[in-house]
XYZ file of C-alpha atoms in Angstrom:
398
model
C 0.832 -7.700 13.594
C 0.119 -4.909 11.126
C 2.992 -2.550 10.509
C 2.749 0.822 8.770
C 1.943 0.376 5.152
C 2.036 3.297 2.731
C 0.822 2.701 -0.787
C 2.788 4.743 -3.269
C 1.841 4.829 -6.951
C 4.678 6.040 -9.150
C 6.069 5.191 -12.533
C 9.660 5.853 -13.497
C 10.442 5.809 -17.185
C 14.005 6.298 -18.393
C 14.847 6.743 -22.069
C 18.409 7.119 -23.267
C 18.731 8.448 -26.803
C 21.937 9.106 -28.614
C 21.915 11.172 -31.783
C 24.695 10.849 -34.348
C 25.832 13.425 -36.846
C 23.409 12.078 -39.432
C 19.780 13.072 -38.733
C 18.380 9.691 -39.803
C 20.619 7.628 -37.493
C 19.439 6.634 -34.009
C 21.097 3.911 -31.990
C 20.059 2.528 -28.596
C 22.625 3.070 -25.858
C 22.650 -0.595 -24.879
C 23.800 -1.627 -28.357
C 26.418 1.046 -29.023
C 29.447 -0.474 -30.715
C 32.950 0.416 -29.586
C 33.523 2.423 -32.758
C 30.315 4.438 -32.210
C 31.323 5.145 -28.605
C 34.760 6.284 -29.773
C 33.146 8.608 -32.304
C 30.943 10.118 -29.623
C 33.901 10.589 -27.307
C 35.688 12.469 -30.072
C 32.600 14.627 -30.610
C 32.702 15.725 -26.946
C 34.929 18.798 -27.210
C 37.283 19.837 -24.398
C 35.081 22.875 -23.857
C 31.948 20.708 -23.482
C 33.716 18.391 -21.058
C 35.009 21.313 -18.969
C 31.538 22.860 -18.872
C 30.048 19.535 -17.808
C 32.551 19.142 -14.979
C 31.872 22.684 -13.767
C 28.122 22.077 -13.719
C 28.642 18.715 -12.045
C 30.581 20.356 -9.199
C 27.800 22.911 -8.756
C 25.214 20.165 -8.691
C 27.158 18.045 -6.220
C 27.703 20.997 -3.880
C 24.024 21.987 -3.994
C 22.892 18.415 -3.526
C 25.252 17.850 -0.602
C 23.950 20.975 1.130
C 20.383 19.831 0.570
C 21.104 16.306 1.821
C 22.583 17.731 5.000
C 19.463 19.838 5.582
C 17.084 17.012 4.669
C 18.992 14.515 6.792
C 18.669 16.750 9.843
C 14.946 17.223 9.166
C 14.135 13.518 8.842
C 16.284 12.711 11.868
C 14.151 15.172 13.815
C 10.998 13.458 12.485
C 12.278 10.092 13.743
C 13.282 11.514 17.129
C 9.885 13.165 17.638
C 8.198 9.875 16.751
C 10.266 8.048 19.371
C 9.315 10.698 21.925
C 5.600 10.330 21.150
C 5.793 6.562 21.395
C 7.486 6.805 24.762
C 4.849 9.244 25.992
C 2.057 6.945 24.909
C 3.607 4.034 26.750
C 3.667 6.199 29.863
C 0.116 7.437 29.127
C 1.322 11.037 28.950
C -0.508 13.617 26.799
C 0.847 14.439 23.326
C 1.387 18.143 22.675
C 1.932 20.187 19.528
C 5.672 20.456 20.160
C 5.914 16.657 20.023
C 5.734 17.021 16.227
C 8.008 18.672 13.690
C 5.968 21.663 12.553
C 8.079 22.743 9.580
C 7.484 21.267 6.129
C 10.269 19.110 4.652
C 12.968 20.942 2.710
C 12.644 20.729 -1.074
C 15.604 20.557 -3.429
C 15.685 23.667 -5.615
C 19.250 23.518 -6.909
C 20.518 22.719 -10.413
C 19.752 19.396 -12.071
C 22.471 16.826 -12.592
C 24.121 17.678 -15.942
C 24.327 15.188 -18.803
C 27.764 13.755 -19.369
C 28.865 14.454 -22.971
C 31.195 11.456 -22.802
C 29.729 7.937 -22.971
C 30.103 5.919 -19.814
C 32.457 2.954 -20.090
C 29.706 0.640 -18.907
C 26.095 1.574 -19.227
C 24.167 0.774 -16.076
C 21.585 -1.826 -16.971
C 18.250 -1.494 -15.181
C 17.321 -4.430 -12.996
C 14.506 -6.557 -14.398
C 11.130 -5.528 -13.013
C 9.748 -8.059 -10.570
C 6.675 -9.768 -11.969
C 3.590 -9.200 -9.841
C 1.213 -12.183 -9.806
C -2.382 -11.681 -10.922
C -5.674 -13.360 -10.021
C -5.054 -16.216 -12.448
C -1.772 -16.961 -10.665
C -3.464 -17.018 -7.257
C -6.140 -19.421 -8.511
C -3.531 -21.662 -10.103
C -1.536 -21.754 -6.874
C -4.639 -22.678 -4.862
C -5.373 -25.558 -7.224
C -1.784 -26.826 -7.227
C -0.945 -26.527 -3.525
C -4.317 -27.041 -1.840
C -6.307 -28.746 -4.620
C -8.937 -26.078 -4.143
C -10.863 -23.587 -6.245
C -12.536 -20.680 -4.424
C -16.313 -20.545 -4.710
C -16.996 -17.442 -6.774
C -20.245 -15.458 -6.425
C -22.970 -15.875 -9.015
C -23.053 -12.073 -9.309
C -21.233 -9.106 -7.819
C -24.222 -8.106 -5.737
C -24.159 -11.572 -4.117
C -20.641 -10.870 -2.855
C -21.698 -7.409 -1.687
C -24.591 -8.906 0.289
C -22.296 -11.434 1.945
C -19.812 -8.687 2.801
C -22.521 -6.412 4.193
C -23.984 -9.169 6.389
C -20.645 -10.131 7.874
C -19.348 -6.552 8.227
C -22.438 -5.395 10.130
C -22.432 -8.449 12.390
C -18.717 -7.934 13.122
C -19.136 -4.288 14.097
C -18.368 -2.174 11.038
C -20.865 0.543 10.186
C -22.497 1.041 6.800
C -20.744 4.390 6.429
C -17.304 2.936 7.174
C -17.658 0.018 4.782
C -19.199 1.929 1.878
C -16.962 4.990 2.053
C -13.745 2.979 2.390
C -14.887 0.860 -0.566
C -15.505 4.096 -2.499
C -12.000 5.331 -1.732
C -10.173 2.060 -2.340
C -11.912 0.982 -5.554
C -12.955 4.310 -7.040
C -16.579 3.499 -6.295
C -17.017 0.800 -8.914
C -14.663 -2.047 -8.054
C -15.542 -5.746 -8.042
C -14.590 -8.384 -5.491
C -11.755 -9.560 -7.780
C -10.474 -6.114 -8.781
C -6.660 -6.007 -8.636
C -4.860 -2.705 -8.278
C -3.821 -1.397 -11.686
C -4.685 -4.560 -13.607
C -7.214 -4.222 -16.396
C -6.591 -7.407 -18.323
C -3.954 -8.701 -20.783
C -1.451 -6.062 -21.795
C -1.655 -4.196 -18.483
C 0.450 -4.542 -15.355
C -0.863 -4.644 -11.791
C 0.514 -2.062 -9.399
C 0.418 -4.524 -6.515
C -1.248 -7.732 -5.342
C -4.056 -5.708 -3.683
C -7.480 -7.221 -4.407
C -11.091 -6.443 -3.641
C -13.203 -3.920 -1.781
C -10.520 -3.007 0.765
C -7.545 -3.888 -1.435
C -5.856 -6.687 0.507
C -2.246 -7.465 -0.342
C -0.940 -11.031 -0.253
C 0.705 -10.180 3.079
C -2.623 -8.939 4.472
C -4.280 -12.238 3.564
C -1.507 -14.312 5.135
C -1.480 -12.200 8.285
C -5.264 -12.191 8.688
C -5.357 -15.962 8.222
C -2.709 -16.359 10.911
C -4.339 -13.962 13.386
C -8.057 -14.360 12.669
C -8.146 -17.834 11.149
C -9.760 -19.348 14.248
C -12.710 -16.967 13.737
C -13.013 -17.933 10.082
C -12.963 -21.636 10.957
C -15.602 -21.099 13.635
C -17.878 -19.205 11.233
C -17.611 -21.859 8.510
C -18.137 -24.659 11.030
C -21.370 -23.011 12.158
C -22.518 -22.537 8.567
C -21.684 -26.151 7.701
C -23.964 -27.329 10.515
C -26.948 -25.726 8.739
C -26.283 -27.485 5.424
C -26.905 -30.957 4.073
C -26.181 -33.072 1.028
C -23.773 -31.803 -1.616
C -23.737 -28.303 -0.107
C -22.537 -29.751 3.216
C -19.875 -31.813 1.483
C -18.578 -28.765 -0.386
C -18.478 -26.716 2.823
C -16.667 -29.491 4.690
C -14.111 -29.580 1.885
C -13.663 -25.809 2.051
C -13.332 -25.971 5.827
C -10.594 -28.611 5.569
C -8.650 -26.444 3.111
C -9.126 -23.379 5.314
C -7.672 -25.245 8.296
C -4.621 -26.239 6.227
C -4.126 -22.635 5.093
C -4.391 -21.307 8.635
C -1.853 -23.877 9.818
C 0.480 -22.861 6.978
C 0.318 -19.144 7.883
C 1.217 -19.983 11.472
C 4.490 -21.669 10.558
C 6.287 -18.347 11.021
C 6.306 -15.782 13.866
C 3.436 -13.253 14.034
C 5.503 -10.574 12.364
C 4.810 -8.496 9.251
C 8.210 -9.229 7.684
C 7.825 -12.968 8.254
C 4.314 -12.894 6.813
C 5.568 -10.892 3.840
C 8.161 -13.546 3.018
C 5.548 -16.281 3.350
C 3.123 -14.338 1.146
C 5.692 -14.187 -1.647
C 5.566 -17.960 -2.173
C 3.182 -20.090 -4.275
C 1.519 -21.275 -1.063
C 1.099 -17.660 0.029
C -0.488 -16.852 -3.331
C -2.870 -19.751 -2.754
C -3.924 -18.274 0.588
C -4.565 -14.956 -1.156
C -6.960 -16.700 -3.534
C -9.385 -17.060 -0.605
C -10.123 -13.342 -0.980
C -12.233 -14.381 -3.981
C -14.312 -16.975 -2.108
C -17.935 -16.071 -1.372
C -17.652 -17.330 2.227
C -14.085 -16.464 3.250
C -13.552 -13.363 1.084
C -16.072 -11.147 2.935
C -14.475 -12.147 6.254
C -11.006 -11.212 5.039
C -12.253 -7.892 3.638
C -14.068 -7.101 6.895
C -11.166 -7.929 9.193
C -8.821 -5.760 7.118
C -10.784 -2.830 8.578
C -12.031 -4.379 11.799
C -8.530 -4.865 13.193
C -8.085 -1.087 13.079
C -11.397 -0.496 14.887
C -10.429 -3.003 17.579
C -6.945 -1.479 17.883
C -8.398 1.994 18.432
C -10.763 0.722 21.114
C -7.960 -1.142 22.863
C -6.005 2.104 23.008
C -8.936 3.836 24.712
C -10.378 5.589 21.660
C -14.091 4.902 22.090
C -15.609 7.383 19.610
C -16.627 5.692 16.324
C -13.990 6.205 13.653
C -15.081 8.216 10.651
C -14.488 6.495 7.328
C -11.608 8.881 6.542
C -9.996 8.169 9.915
C -10.387 4.444 9.379
C -8.843 4.801 5.937
C -5.797 6.528 7.456
C -5.320 3.513 9.721
C -5.983 1.166 6.815
C -3.350 2.873 4.666
C -0.633 3.804 7.142
C -0.928 1.103 9.788
C -2.822 1.155 13.049
C -0.259 2.880 15.260
C 0.568 5.642 12.802
C -3.062 6.108 11.802
C -4.231 6.358 15.418
C -1.648 9.080 15.973
C -3.538 11.183 13.414
C -6.998 10.071 14.519
C -6.519 11.069 18.158
C -5.193 14.507 17.266
C -7.485 17.479 18.047
C -8.658 19.455 15.020
C -6.591 22.504 15.985
C -3.444 20.375 15.888
C -4.488 18.669 12.655
C -4.429 22.076 10.971
C -0.782 22.599 11.959
C 0.948 19.206 11.948
C 2.618 18.284 8.619
C 1.869 14.882 7.112
C 5.624 14.228 6.971
C 5.490 13.325 10.673
C 3.823 10.031 9.748
C 6.144 8.877 6.972
C 9.608 7.592 6.394
C 11.499 9.882 4.046
C 11.400 7.535 1.046
C 7.672 6.905 1.391
C 6.890 10.595 1.718
C 8.959 11.667 -1.284
C 7.156 9.082 -3.458
C 3.698 10.139 -2.258
C 2.431 13.186 -4.176
C -0.890 13.181 -2.286
C 0.826 13.573 1.083
C 3.092 16.283 -0.345
C 0.263 18.310 -1.891
C -2.063 17.893 1.093
C 0.693 18.519 3.573
C -1.127 18.718 6.904
C -3.201 16.120 8.709
C -6.350 18.215 8.248
C -5.768 18.574 4.504
C -5.042 14.866 4.044
C -8.202 13.844 5.873
C -10.206 16.442 3.942
C -9.062 15.227 0.536
C -9.799 11.645 1.609
C -13.341 12.665 2.537
C -13.725 14.536 -0.753
C -12.688 11.488 -2.747
C -15.077 9.316 -0.758
C -17.903 11.788 -1.414
C -17.221 11.856 -5.143
C -16.764 8.096 -5.591
C -19.753 7.377 -3.366
C -21.980 8.389 -6.275
C -20.567 5.668 -8.548
C -22.719 2.590 -9.327
C -20.700 0.118 -7.263
C -20.814 2.271 -4.143
C -24.542 2.834 -4.500
C -25.116 -0.895 -4.931
C -23.068 -1.690 -1.822
C -24.901 0.951 0.207
C -28.243 -0.504 -0.885
C -27.511 -4.003 0.461
C -26.527 -2.831 3.963
């Protein structure tokens, strides 16, 4: 069960610097001694404190007014979404007035002023959660399933395997290549992890490969499509002999154990997410790297959206940009955009398809603030990245 998934890339950096009376003295806020804090408090004059409190009141009043306006707007977004969902269940047509047509309000008031007095207790930032990397997934697979994924001899070998399976499953060359171009920048490898470029860098997420599967995607696909993967490997094993057959039988046994593990929880995104955030879930994610199972996982990440659209009566082939909207936002939300006539796409704000927090952290959706603009910029990025070496190589093997 795929729920809406919005990928937001943002970095928040906070630096707190305190300057003393002497130019050469700089002390970190976290290590301020009591005497230093007292000195700073004395340096904050009554006039500075009064000015701060006046500005703080102005800020709080402006922010409260904005929050009231924004709260009403996002409540209207949620109500319109409920109305559309109800109409779809009743197979009623969706009209332009079933969307909020105004853009979200933007805060334009004063910034929060800086307190000239030191806080009694500095708020300590919570430690950043460590995101596992490919090495962690491989280690987990070895420890919990005594298995090492079979890696391709070359990147083009993985691309060929992906192309064969994707075409046989029902994806088109255009869909696969253009989504790859968008997701990887046109030059990604089968083991590319979002944001990670080796030691000293941090991954943005656990997303790996051509269609950037998260750990939760891998767990969910194993649970929902695992019977298909087992069937495909069983058929392939029947064509092998000797050591190759033994290796495939071993892989098949591990795959069956992984599928059974992913089905120990209800078919629910939240349940799969919790399972994915365990060492066993990391081990399942390692299968994305396997030359046999990886292409199937990458294919079904997109194929589930194609099947969903058909099941909802949308028979026209999805463009790559439309498929990417479903890939990024979830099938239900994405189909809402896909089924919209072009005239409506020009008028409906992208905010209709987001929760407030996700929208405010998504500069692409804010800048390209209608459905038509968001689809257009997606197509433009696909066009540009489609000229990169990796995209050209993938297109050549289809």
